[in-house]
Amino acid sequence: MRLKLRIWRQAGPTAAGRLEDHVADNVSPDMSFLEMLDVVNEGLVRKGQDAIAFDSDCREGICGMCSLVVDGVPHGPDRGTTVCQLHMRRFKDGDTITVEPWRAKAFPIIKDLTVDRSAFDRIIAAGGYVSVNCGGAPDGNAIPIAKDVVEHAMDSAACIGCGACVAACKNASAHLFMSAKISHLAILPQGQVERHRRVVAMIRQADADGFGSCSNEGECEAVCPKEIPISNIARMTREYVKAALTTGG
Ligand code: SF4
Ligand code: FES
């Protein structure tokens, strides 16, 4: 396939950005989207030009590093799929594809398609630790937990922290991300000690980092590569109200 690409180029955080035209030749339908960009970059480097900066790590859909908006959709057109797992067979010969970075005030652009997502790290850090009894490693079955509770918690724990939910939201809200993390711990016995403190601290940190509020658009759920349900946001709101009433703040 031969594809026309319109790729966001921006030399640095304060530089002006623009969409730059590139051509990707000899693209195999079996290539991943990132492998296609690797080939474009090899061509640029051979010509002595600056390679297009983009994030990736595992390329297996588990680390949350890849972060491209493809034709206006974070992670591209395939539902429940990270952009590193998006394959070029999804496109047709001659297509024009626009590639942009996550866009949100809390995720400033570092260069080209890479953004700084350390605001998510600060939210996780604000959530803090879980208290456990010290001593020897506890028996795996010492705390019985119902199967449906475990599965619910693990479904929430599937969030890979990619930030697509923020990029898709017109408010740049981090609610789906936070609600996944909060739900994961709020419904397990191990997460109870800090339950109230955690939800208040994480939401305060998200506000401080400039994430917006939630107005139930549902765009976050639609683009989430791990299909985290928006119902988690309702649980987070209930957790927050309970915590505010309990702690007075
Ligand atoms: S909730 Fe989904 S889209 Fe948001 S950070 Fe987690 S995995 Fe990514
Ligand atoms: S590179 Fe790890 S999830 Fe895409």
PDB file of C-alpha atoms and ligand atoms in Angstrom:
ATOM      1  CA  MET A   1       0.000   0.000   0.000  1.00  0.00           C
ATOM      2  CA  ARG A   2       0.953   3.614  -0.498  1.00  0.00           C
ATOM      3  CA  LEU A   3      -0.418   5.978   2.119  1.00  0.00           C
ATOM      4  CA  LYS A   4      -0.394   9.714   2.549  1.00  0.00           C
ATOM      5  CA  LEU A   5       0.266  10.804   6.109  1.00  0.00           C
ATOM      6  CA  ARG A   6      -0.399  14.147   7.728  1.00  0.00           C
ATOM      7  CA  ILE A   7       1.671  14.101  10.892  1.00  0.00           C
ATOM      8  CA  TRP A   8       1.845  16.674  13.685  1.00  0.00           C
ATOM      9  CA  ARG A   9       5.376  18.046  13.996  1.00  0.00           C
ATOM     10  CA  GLN A  10       6.396  20.282  16.865  1.00  0.00           C
ATOM     11  CA  ALA A  11      10.042  20.858  17.761  1.00  0.00           C
ATOM     12  CA  GLY A  12       9.426  21.410  21.473  1.00  0.00           C
ATOM     13  CA  PRO A  13       6.885  22.300  24.154  1.00  0.00           C
ATOM     14  CA  THR A  14       6.763  26.004  23.299  1.00  0.00           C
ATOM     15  CA  ALA A  15       7.412  25.768  19.535  1.00  0.00           C
ATOM     16  CA  ALA A  16       4.608  26.243  17.024  1.00  0.00           C
ATOM     17  CA  GLY A  17       3.313  22.967  15.584  1.00  0.00           C
ATOM     18  CA  ARG A  18       1.962  22.060  12.150  1.00  0.00           C
ATOM     19  CA  LEU A  19       0.712  19.079  10.159  1.00  0.00           C
ATOM     20  CA  GLU A  20       3.466  17.858   7.848  1.00  0.00           C
ATOM     21  CA  ASP A  21       2.853  15.695   4.770  1.00  0.00           C
ATOM     22  CA  HIS A  22       4.689  12.384   4.386  1.00  0.00           C
ATOM     23  CA  VAL A  23       4.283   9.366   2.125  1.00  0.00           C
ATOM     24  CA  ALA A  24       4.537   5.790   3.415  1.00  0.00           C
ATOM     25  CA  ASP A  25       5.443   3.400   0.577  1.00  0.00           C
ATOM     26  CA  ASN A  26       5.402  -0.399   0.479  1.00  0.00           C
ATOM     27  CA  VAL A  27       3.256  -0.664   3.590  1.00  0.00           C
ATOM     28  CA  SER A  28       2.337  -4.273   4.343  1.00  0.00           C
ATOM     29  CA  PRO A  29      -1.189  -4.912   5.662  1.00  0.00           C
ATOM     30  CA  ASP A  30       0.476  -7.035   8.370  1.00  0.00           C
ATOM     31  CA  MET A  31       2.461  -4.108   9.788  1.00  0.00           C
ATOM     32  CA  SER A  32       1.283  -2.466  12.964  1.00  0.00           C
ATOM     33  CA  PHE A  33       0.646   1.262  12.832  1.00  0.00           C
ATOM     34  CA  LEU A  34       3.843   1.890  14.802  1.00  0.00           C
ATOM     35  CA  GLU A  35       5.887  -0.353  12.490  1.00  0.00           C
ATOM     36  CA  MET A  36       4.607   1.740   9.592  1.00  0.00           C
ATOM     37  CA  LEU A  37       5.860   4.872  11.409  1.00  0.00           C
ATOM     38  CA  ASP A  38       9.202   3.116  12.035  1.00  0.00           C
ATOM     39  CA  VAL A  39       9.576   2.667   8.262  1.00  0.00           C
ATOM     40  CA  VAL A  40       8.745   6.340   7.655  1.00  0.00           C
ATOM     41  CA  ASN A  41      11.341   7.294  10.283  1.00  0.00           C
ATOM     42  CA  GLU A  42      14.008   5.066   8.693  1.00  0.00           C
ATOM     43  CA  GLY A  43      13.434   6.954   5.432  1.00  0.00           C
ATOM     44  CA  LEU A  44      13.734  10.329   7.212  1.00  0.00           C
ATOM     45  CA  VAL A  45      16.944   9.294   9.005  1.00  0.00           C
ATOM     46  CA  ARG A  46      18.455   8.041   5.719  1.00  0.00           C
ATOM     47  CA  LYS A  47      17.774  11.495   4.260  1.00  0.00           C
ATOM     48  CA  GLY A  48      19.431  13.129   7.289  1.00  0.00           C
ATOM     49  CA  GLN A  49      16.114  14.504   8.561  1.00  0.00           C
ATOM     50  CA  ASP A  50      14.720  14.530  12.071  1.00  0.00           C
ATOM     51  CA  ALA A  51      12.759  11.355  12.920  1.00  0.00           C
ATOM     52  CA  ILE A  52       9.154  11.757  14.060  1.00  0.00           C
ATOM     53  CA  ALA A  53       9.037  11.429  17.859  1.00  0.00           C
ATOM     54  CA  PHE A  54       6.349   9.102  19.218  1.00  0.00           C
ATOM     55  CA  ASP A  55       5.973   7.009  22.366  1.00  0.00           C
ATOM     56  CA  SER A  56       5.878   3.219  22.537  1.00  0.00           C
ATOM     57  CA  ASP A  57       7.245   0.456  24.697  1.00  0.00           C
ATOM     58  CA  CYS A  58       5.642  -3.001  24.878  1.00  0.00           C
ATOM     59  CA  ARG A  59       3.828  -2.849  21.513  1.00  0.00           C
ATOM     60  CA  GLU A  60       1.583  -5.556  22.979  1.00  0.00           C
ATOM     61  CA  GLY A  61      -1.246  -3.393  24.318  1.00  0.00           C
ATOM     62  CA  ILE A  62      -0.237  -3.658  27.967  1.00  0.00           C
ATOM     63  CA  CYS A  63       2.052  -0.769  28.939  1.00  0.00           C
ATOM     64  CA  GLY A  64      -0.029   2.283  27.997  1.00  0.00           C
ATOM     65  CA  MET A  65       2.840   4.184  26.353  1.00  0.00           C
ATOM     66  CA  CYS A  66       1.546   4.446  22.784  1.00  0.00           C
ATOM     67  CA  SER A  67      -0.586   7.535  22.388  1.00  0.00           C
ATOM     68  CA  LEU A  68      -1.548   8.605  18.890  1.00  0.00           C
ATOM     69  CA  VAL A  69      -4.739  10.216  17.680  1.00  0.00           C
ATOM     70  CA  VAL A  70      -5.454   8.616  14.296  1.00  0.00           C
ATOM     71  CA  ASP A  71      -7.950  10.467  12.112  1.00  0.00           C
ATOM     72  CA  GLY A  72      -9.304  12.225  15.184  1.00  0.00           C
ATOM     73  CA  VAL A  73      -9.715   9.116  17.357  1.00  0.00           C
ATOM     74  CA  PRO A  74      -7.337   8.302  20.231  1.00  0.00           C
ATOM     75  CA  HIS A  75      -5.771   4.874  19.448  1.00  0.00           C
ATOM     76  CA  GLY A  76      -7.471   4.856  16.028  1.00  0.00           C
ATOM     77  CA  PRO A  77     -10.521   3.180  14.545  1.00  0.00           C
ATOM     78  CA  ASP A  78     -10.497  -0.292  16.202  1.00  0.00           C
ATOM     79  CA  ARG A  79     -12.538  -0.566  19.390  1.00  0.00           C
ATOM     80  CA  GLY A  80     -10.779  -1.939  22.459  1.00  0.00           C
ATOM     81  CA  THR A  81      -7.379  -1.696  20.745  1.00  0.00           C
ATOM     82  CA  THR A  82      -4.244   0.293  21.496  1.00  0.00           C
ATOM     83  CA  VAL A  83      -2.607   2.001  18.528  1.00  0.00           C
ATOM     84  CA  CYS A  84       0.375  -0.370  18.824  1.00  0.00           C
ATOM     85  CA  GLN A  85      -2.031  -3.242  18.114  1.00  0.00           C
ATOM     86  CA  LEU A  86      -3.758  -1.451  15.243  1.00  0.00           C
ATOM     87  CA  HIS A  87      -2.797  -3.073  11.949  1.00  0.00           C
ATOM     88  CA  MET A  88      -2.412  -1.468   8.555  1.00  0.00           C
ATOM     89  CA  ARG A  89      -4.921  -3.916   7.055  1.00  0.00           C
ATOM     90  CA  ARG A  90      -7.480  -1.546   8.591  1.00  0.00           C
ATOM     91  CA  PHE A  91      -6.558   1.018   5.893  1.00  0.00           C
ATOM     92  CA  LYS A  92      -6.752   1.049   2.080  1.00  0.00           C
ATOM     93  CA  ASP A  93      -4.131   1.818  -0.534  1.00  0.00           C
ATOM     94  CA  GLY A  94      -4.194   5.567  -1.248  1.00  0.00           C
ATOM     95  CA  ASP A  95      -5.760   6.556   2.094  1.00  0.00           C
ATOM     96  CA  THR A  96      -4.757   9.807   3.762  1.00  0.00           C
ATOM     97  CA  ILE A  97      -4.233   9.371   7.517  1.00  0.00           C
ATOM     98  CA  THR A  98      -3.883  12.225   9.998  1.00  0.00           C
ATOM     99  CA  VAL A  99      -1.769  11.500  13.082  1.00  0.00           C
ATOM    100  CA  GLU A 100      -1.765  13.819  16.076  1.00  0.00           C
ATOM    101  CA  PRO A 101      -0.720  13.682  19.742  1.00  0.00           C
ATOM    102  CA  TRP A 102      -3.048  13.527  22.768  1.00  0.00           C
ATOM    103  CA  ARG A 103      -4.341  17.055  23.238  1.00  0.00           C
ATOM    104  CA  ALA A 104      -5.058  18.185  26.804  1.00  0.00           C
ATOM    105  CA  LYS A 105      -3.757  21.012  28.965  1.00  0.00           C
ATOM    106  CA  ALA A 106      -2.600  18.475  31.558  1.00  0.00           C
ATOM    107  CA  PHE A 107      -0.621  16.533  28.889  1.00  0.00           C
ATOM    108  CA  PRO A 108       1.741  19.149  27.383  1.00  0.00           C
ATOM    109  CA  ILE A 109       3.447  18.196  24.130  1.00  0.00           C
ATOM    110  CA  ILE A 110       7.138  17.350  24.530  1.00  0.00           C
ATOM    111  CA  LYS A 111       7.926  16.868  20.844  1.00  0.00           C
ATOM    112  CA  ASP A 112       5.905  15.905  17.753  1.00  0.00           C
ATOM    113  CA  LEU A 113       3.586  13.100  18.920  1.00  0.00           C
ATOM    114  CA  THR A 114       4.945  12.650  22.454  1.00  0.00           C
ATOM    115  CA  VAL A 115       3.217  14.208  25.448  1.00  0.00           C
ATOM    116  CA  ASP A 116       4.098  14.465  29.123  1.00  0.00           C
ATOM    117  CA  ARG A 117       1.717  12.211  31.080  1.00  0.00           C
ATOM    118  CA  SER A 118       3.405  12.649  34.466  1.00  0.00           C
ATOM    119  CA  ALA A 119       0.152  14.243  35.705  1.00  0.00           C
ATOM    120  CA  PHE A 120      -1.219  10.672  35.837  1.00  0.00           C
ATOM    121  CA  ASP A 121       1.770   9.635  37.972  1.00  0.00           C
ATOM    122  CA  ARG A 122       0.984  12.472  40.377  1.00  0.00           C
ATOM    123  CA  ILE A 123      -2.637  11.285  40.664  1.00  0.00           C
ATOM    124  CA  ILE A 124      -1.473   7.729  41.417  1.00  0.00           C
ATOM    125  CA  ALA A 125       1.061   9.050  43.951  1.00  0.00           C
ATOM    126  CA  ALA A 126      -1.691  11.110  45.614  1.00  0.00           C
ATOM    127  CA  GLY A 127      -3.738   7.899  45.929  1.00  0.00           C
ATOM    128  CA  GLY A 128      -0.922   6.531  48.081  1.00  0.00           C
ATOM    129  CA  TYR A 129      -0.432   3.124  49.578  1.00  0.00           C
ATOM    130  CA  VAL A 130      -2.624   0.338  50.927  1.00  0.00           C
ATOM    131  CA  SER A 131      -2.082  -0.730  54.533  1.00  0.00           C
ATOM    132  CA  VAL A 132      -1.257  -4.380  55.089  1.00  0.00           C
ATOM    133  CA  ASN A 133      -0.178  -6.255  58.179  1.00  0.00           C
ATOM    134  CA  CYS A 134       3.566  -6.761  58.138  1.00  0.00           C
ATOM    135  CA  GLY A 135       5.241 -10.065  58.882  1.00  0.00           C
ATOM    136  CA  GLY A 136       5.526 -13.131  56.693  1.00  0.00           C
ATOM    137  CA  ALA A 137       3.834 -13.331  53.331  1.00  0.00           C
ATOM    138  CA  PRO A 138       0.132 -14.019  53.996  1.00  0.00           C
ATOM    139  CA  ASP A 139      -1.514 -17.138  52.662  1.00  0.00           C
ATOM    140  CA  GLY A 140      -3.108 -16.457  49.281  1.00  0.00           C
ATOM    141  CA  ASN A 141      -6.525 -17.534  50.524  1.00  0.00           C
ATOM    142  CA  ALA A 142      -6.380 -15.840  53.945  1.00  0.00           C
ATOM    143  CA  ILE A 143      -8.951 -13.220  52.907  1.00  0.00           C
ATOM    144  CA  PRO A 144     -11.860 -14.860  51.062  1.00  0.00           C
ATOM    145  CA  ILE A 145     -13.251 -12.585  48.341  1.00  0.00           C
ATOM    146  CA  ALA A 146     -16.320 -13.386  46.256  1.00  0.00           C
ATOM    147  CA  LYS A 147     -15.550 -14.244  42.634  1.00  0.00           C
ATOM    148  CA  ASP A 148     -17.746 -11.475  41.197  1.00  0.00           C
ATOM    149  CA  VAL A 149     -16.003  -8.900  43.415  1.00  0.00           C
ATOM    150  CA  VAL A 150     -12.570 -10.102  42.299  1.00  0.00           C
ATOM    151  CA  GLU A 151     -13.580 -10.001  38.651  1.00  0.00           C
ATOM    152  CA  HIS A 152     -15.018  -6.530  39.027  1.00  0.00           C
ATOM    153  CA  ALA A 153     -11.851  -5.295  40.692  1.00  0.00           C
ATOM    154  CA  MET A 154      -9.622  -6.917  38.090  1.00  0.00           C
ATOM    155  CA  ASP A 155     -11.677  -5.438  35.234  1.00  0.00           C
ATOM    156  CA  SER A 156     -10.967  -2.014  36.713  1.00  0.00           C
ATOM    157  CA  ALA A 157      -7.315  -2.882  37.268  1.00  0.00           C
ATOM    158  CA  ALA A 158      -7.033  -3.521  33.511  1.00  0.00           C
ATOM    159  CA  CYS A 159      -6.588   0.241  32.962  1.00  0.00           C
ATOM    160  CA  ILE A 160      -3.128   0.753  31.453  1.00  0.00           C
ATOM    161  CA  GLY A 161      -2.964   4.494  32.186  1.00  0.00           C
ATOM    162  CA  CYS A 162      -2.640   5.486  28.539  1.00  0.00           C
ATOM    163  CA  GLY A 163      -4.674   8.695  28.775  1.00  0.00           C
ATOM    164  CA  ALA A 164      -6.849   8.110  25.701  1.00  0.00           C
ATOM    165  CA  CYS A 165      -9.904   8.824  27.862  1.00  0.00           C
ATOM    166  CA  VAL A 166      -8.544  12.301  28.582  1.00  0.00           C
ATOM    167  CA  ALA A 167      -7.654  12.899  24.943  1.00  0.00           C
ATOM    168  CA  ALA A 168     -11.148  11.935  23.786  1.00  0.00           C
ATOM    169  CA  CYS A 169     -13.020  14.042  26.334  1.00  0.00           C
ATOM    170  CA  LYS A 170     -14.055  17.574  25.410  1.00  0.00           C
ATOM    171  CA  ASN A 171     -13.404  18.505  29.058  1.00  0.00           C
ATOM    172  CA  ALA A 172     -10.042  16.664  29.134  1.00  0.00           C
ATOM    173  CA  SER A 173     -11.380  14.855  32.184  1.00  0.00           C
ATOM    174  CA  ALA A 174      -9.357  12.124  33.888  1.00  0.00           C
ATOM    175  CA  HIS A 175     -12.467  10.650  35.501  1.00  0.00           C
ATOM    176  CA  LEU A 176     -12.421   7.289  33.691  1.00  0.00           C
ATOM    177  CA  PHE A 177      -8.762   6.729  34.571  1.00  0.00           C
ATOM    178  CA  MET A 178      -9.231   7.778  38.213  1.00  0.00           C
ATOM    179  CA  SER A 179     -12.450   5.839  38.592  1.00  0.00           C
ATOM    180  CA  ALA A 180     -10.753   2.661  37.345  1.00  0.00           C
ATOM    181  CA  LYS A 181      -7.979   3.030  39.908  1.00  0.00           C
ATOM    182  CA  ILE A 182     -10.377   3.995  42.706  1.00  0.00           C
ATOM    183  CA  SER A 183     -12.868   1.211  41.914  1.00  0.00           C
ATOM    184  CA  HIS A 184     -10.118  -1.391  41.799  1.00  0.00           C
ATOM    185  CA  LEU A 185      -9.113  -0.697  45.407  1.00  0.00           C
ATOM    186  CA  ALA A 186     -12.466   0.464  46.831  1.00  0.00           C
ATOM    187  CA  ILE A 187     -14.159  -2.874  46.249  1.00  0.00           C
ATOM    188  CA  LEU A 188     -11.372  -5.091  47.572  1.00  0.00           C
ATOM    189  CA  PRO A 189     -10.873  -5.661  51.323  1.00  0.00           C
ATOM    190  CA  GLN A 190      -7.210  -4.679  50.975  1.00  0.00           C
ATOM    191  CA  GLY A 191      -8.167  -1.175  49.848  1.00  0.00           C
ATOM    192  CA  GLN A 192     -10.482  -0.267  52.718  1.00  0.00           C
ATOM    193  CA  VAL A 193      -8.157   1.427  55.228  1.00  0.00           C
ATOM    194  CA  GLU A 194      -7.311   4.392  52.987  1.00  0.00           C
ATOM    195  CA  ARG A 195     -10.531   4.241  50.961  1.00  0.00           C
ATOM    196  CA  HIS A 196     -11.840   7.702  51.852  1.00  0.00           C
ATOM    197  CA  ARG A 197      -8.515   9.492  51.933  1.00  0.00           C
ATOM    198  CA  ARG A 198      -7.578   8.005  48.553  1.00  0.00           C
ATOM    199  CA  VAL A 199     -10.564   9.238  46.550  1.00  0.00           C
ATOM    200  CA  VAL A 200     -10.387  12.769  47.946  1.00  0.00           C
ATOM    201  CA  ALA A 201      -6.630  13.051  47.380  1.00  0.00           C
ATOM    202  CA  MET A 202      -6.758  11.733  43.798  1.00  0.00           C
ATOM    203  CA  ILE A 203      -9.590  14.027  42.752  1.00  0.00           C
ATOM    204  CA  ARG A 204      -7.861  17.034  44.345  1.00  0.00           C
ATOM    205  CA  GLN A 205      -4.658  16.203  42.480  1.00  0.00           C
ATOM    206  CA  ALA A 206      -6.509  15.895  39.153  1.00  0.00           C
ATOM    207  CA  ASP A 207      -8.059  19.319  39.738  1.00  0.00           C
ATOM    208  CA  ALA A 208      -4.640  20.780  40.575  1.00  0.00           C
ATOM    209  CA  ASP A 209      -3.171  19.337  37.374  1.00  0.00           C
ATOM    210  CA  GLY A 210      -5.813  20.994  35.197  1.00  0.00           C
ATOM    211  CA  PHE A 211      -7.976  18.013  34.197  1.00  0.00           C
ATOM    212  CA  GLY A 212     -11.587  18.957  33.551  1.00  0.00           C
ATOM    213  CA  SER A 213     -14.776  17.649  35.061  1.00  0.00           C
ATOM    214  CA  CYS A 214     -17.061  14.929  33.696  1.00  0.00           C
ATOM    215  CA  SER A 215     -20.231  15.805  31.787  1.00  0.00           C
ATOM    216  CA  ASN A 216     -21.154  12.208  30.845  1.00  0.00           C
ATOM    217  CA  GLU A 217     -20.191  12.445  27.178  1.00  0.00           C
ATOM    218  CA  GLY A 218     -19.133   8.769  27.057  1.00  0.00           C
ATOM    219  CA  GLU A 219     -16.239   9.455  24.669  1.00  0.00           C
ATOM    220  CA  CYS A 220     -13.795   8.057  27.233  1.00  0.00           C
ATOM    221  CA  GLU A 221     -15.498   4.655  27.335  1.00  0.00           C
ATOM    222  CA  ALA A 222     -15.724   4.566  23.520  1.00  0.00           C
ATOM    223  CA  VAL A 223     -11.965   4.955  23.003  1.00  0.00           C
ATOM    224  CA  CYS A 224     -10.654   3.088  26.043  1.00  0.00           C
ATOM    225  CA  PRO A 225      -8.472   0.228  24.754  1.00  0.00           C
ATOM    226  CA  LYS A 226      -9.315  -1.794  27.879  1.00  0.00           C
ATOM    227  CA  GLU A 227     -13.046  -1.053  27.617  1.00  0.00           C
ATOM    228  CA  ILE A 228     -13.244   0.320  31.162  1.00  0.00           C
ATOM    229  CA  PRO A 229     -16.965   1.029  31.693  1.00  0.00           C
ATOM    230  CA  ILE A 230     -18.177   4.536  32.467  1.00  0.00           C
ATOM    231  CA  SER A 231     -20.188   3.064  35.369  1.00  0.00           C
ATOM    232  CA  ASN A 232     -16.915   3.276  37.315  1.00  0.00           C
ATOM    233  CA  ILE A 233     -17.282   7.062  37.272  1.00  0.00           C
ATOM    234  CA  ALA A 234     -20.627   6.789  39.075  1.00  0.00           C
ATOM    235  CA  ARG A 235     -18.931   4.587  41.693  1.00  0.00           C
ATOM    236  CA  MET A 236     -16.121   7.127  42.088  1.00  0.00           C
ATOM    237  CA  THR A 237     -18.671   9.901  42.619  1.00  0.00           C
ATOM    238  CA  ARG A 238     -20.431   7.835  45.296  1.00  0.00           C
ATOM    239  CA  GLU A 239     -17.065   7.124  46.930  1.00  0.00           C
ATOM    240  CA  TYR A 240     -16.238  10.840  46.889  1.00  0.00           C
ATOM    241  CA  VAL A 241     -19.577  11.885  48.422  1.00  0.00           C
ATOM    242  CA  LYS A 242     -19.263   9.228  51.138  1.00  0.00           C
ATOM    243  CA  ALA A 243     -15.687  10.321  51.844  1.00  0.00           C
ATOM    244  CA  ALA A 244     -16.631  13.992  51.991  1.00  0.00           C
ATOM    245  CA  LEU A 245     -19.470  13.241  54.425  1.00  0.00           C
ATOM    246  CA  THR A 246     -17.259  10.953  56.527  1.00  0.00           C
ATOM    247  CA  THR A 247     -14.189  13.169  56.676  1.00  0.00           C
ATOM    248  CA  GLY A 248     -15.951  16.526  56.497  1.00  0.00           C
ATOM    249  CA  GLY A 249     -13.936  17.535  53.507  1.00  0.00           C
TER     250      GLY A 249
HETATM  251  S1  SF4 B   1      -9.372   4.250  31.503  1.00  0.00           S
HETATM  252 FE1  SF4 B   1      -8.876   3.336  29.486  1.00  0.00          FE
HETATM  253  S2  SF4 B   1      -8.352   5.090  28.185  1.00  0.00           S
HETATM  254 FE2  SF4 B   1      -8.254   5.812  30.305  1.00  0.00          FE
HETATM  255  S3  SF4 B   1      -6.129   5.572  30.946  1.00  0.00           S
HETATM  256 FE3  SF4 B   1      -7.191   3.666  31.539  1.00  0.00          FE
HETATM  257  S4  SF4 B   1      -6.910   2.282  29.791  1.00  0.00           S
HETATM  258 FE4  SF4 B   1      -6.399   4.335  29.026  1.00  0.00          FE
HETATM  259  S1  FES B   2       3.187   0.343  23.284  1.00  0.00           S
HETATM  260 FE1  FES B   2       2.522  -0.623  25.154  1.00  0.00          FE
HETATM  261  S2  FES B   2       0.360  -0.458  25.052  1.00  0.00           S
HETATM  262 FE2  FES B   2       1.008   0.304  23.112  1.00  0.00          FE
END
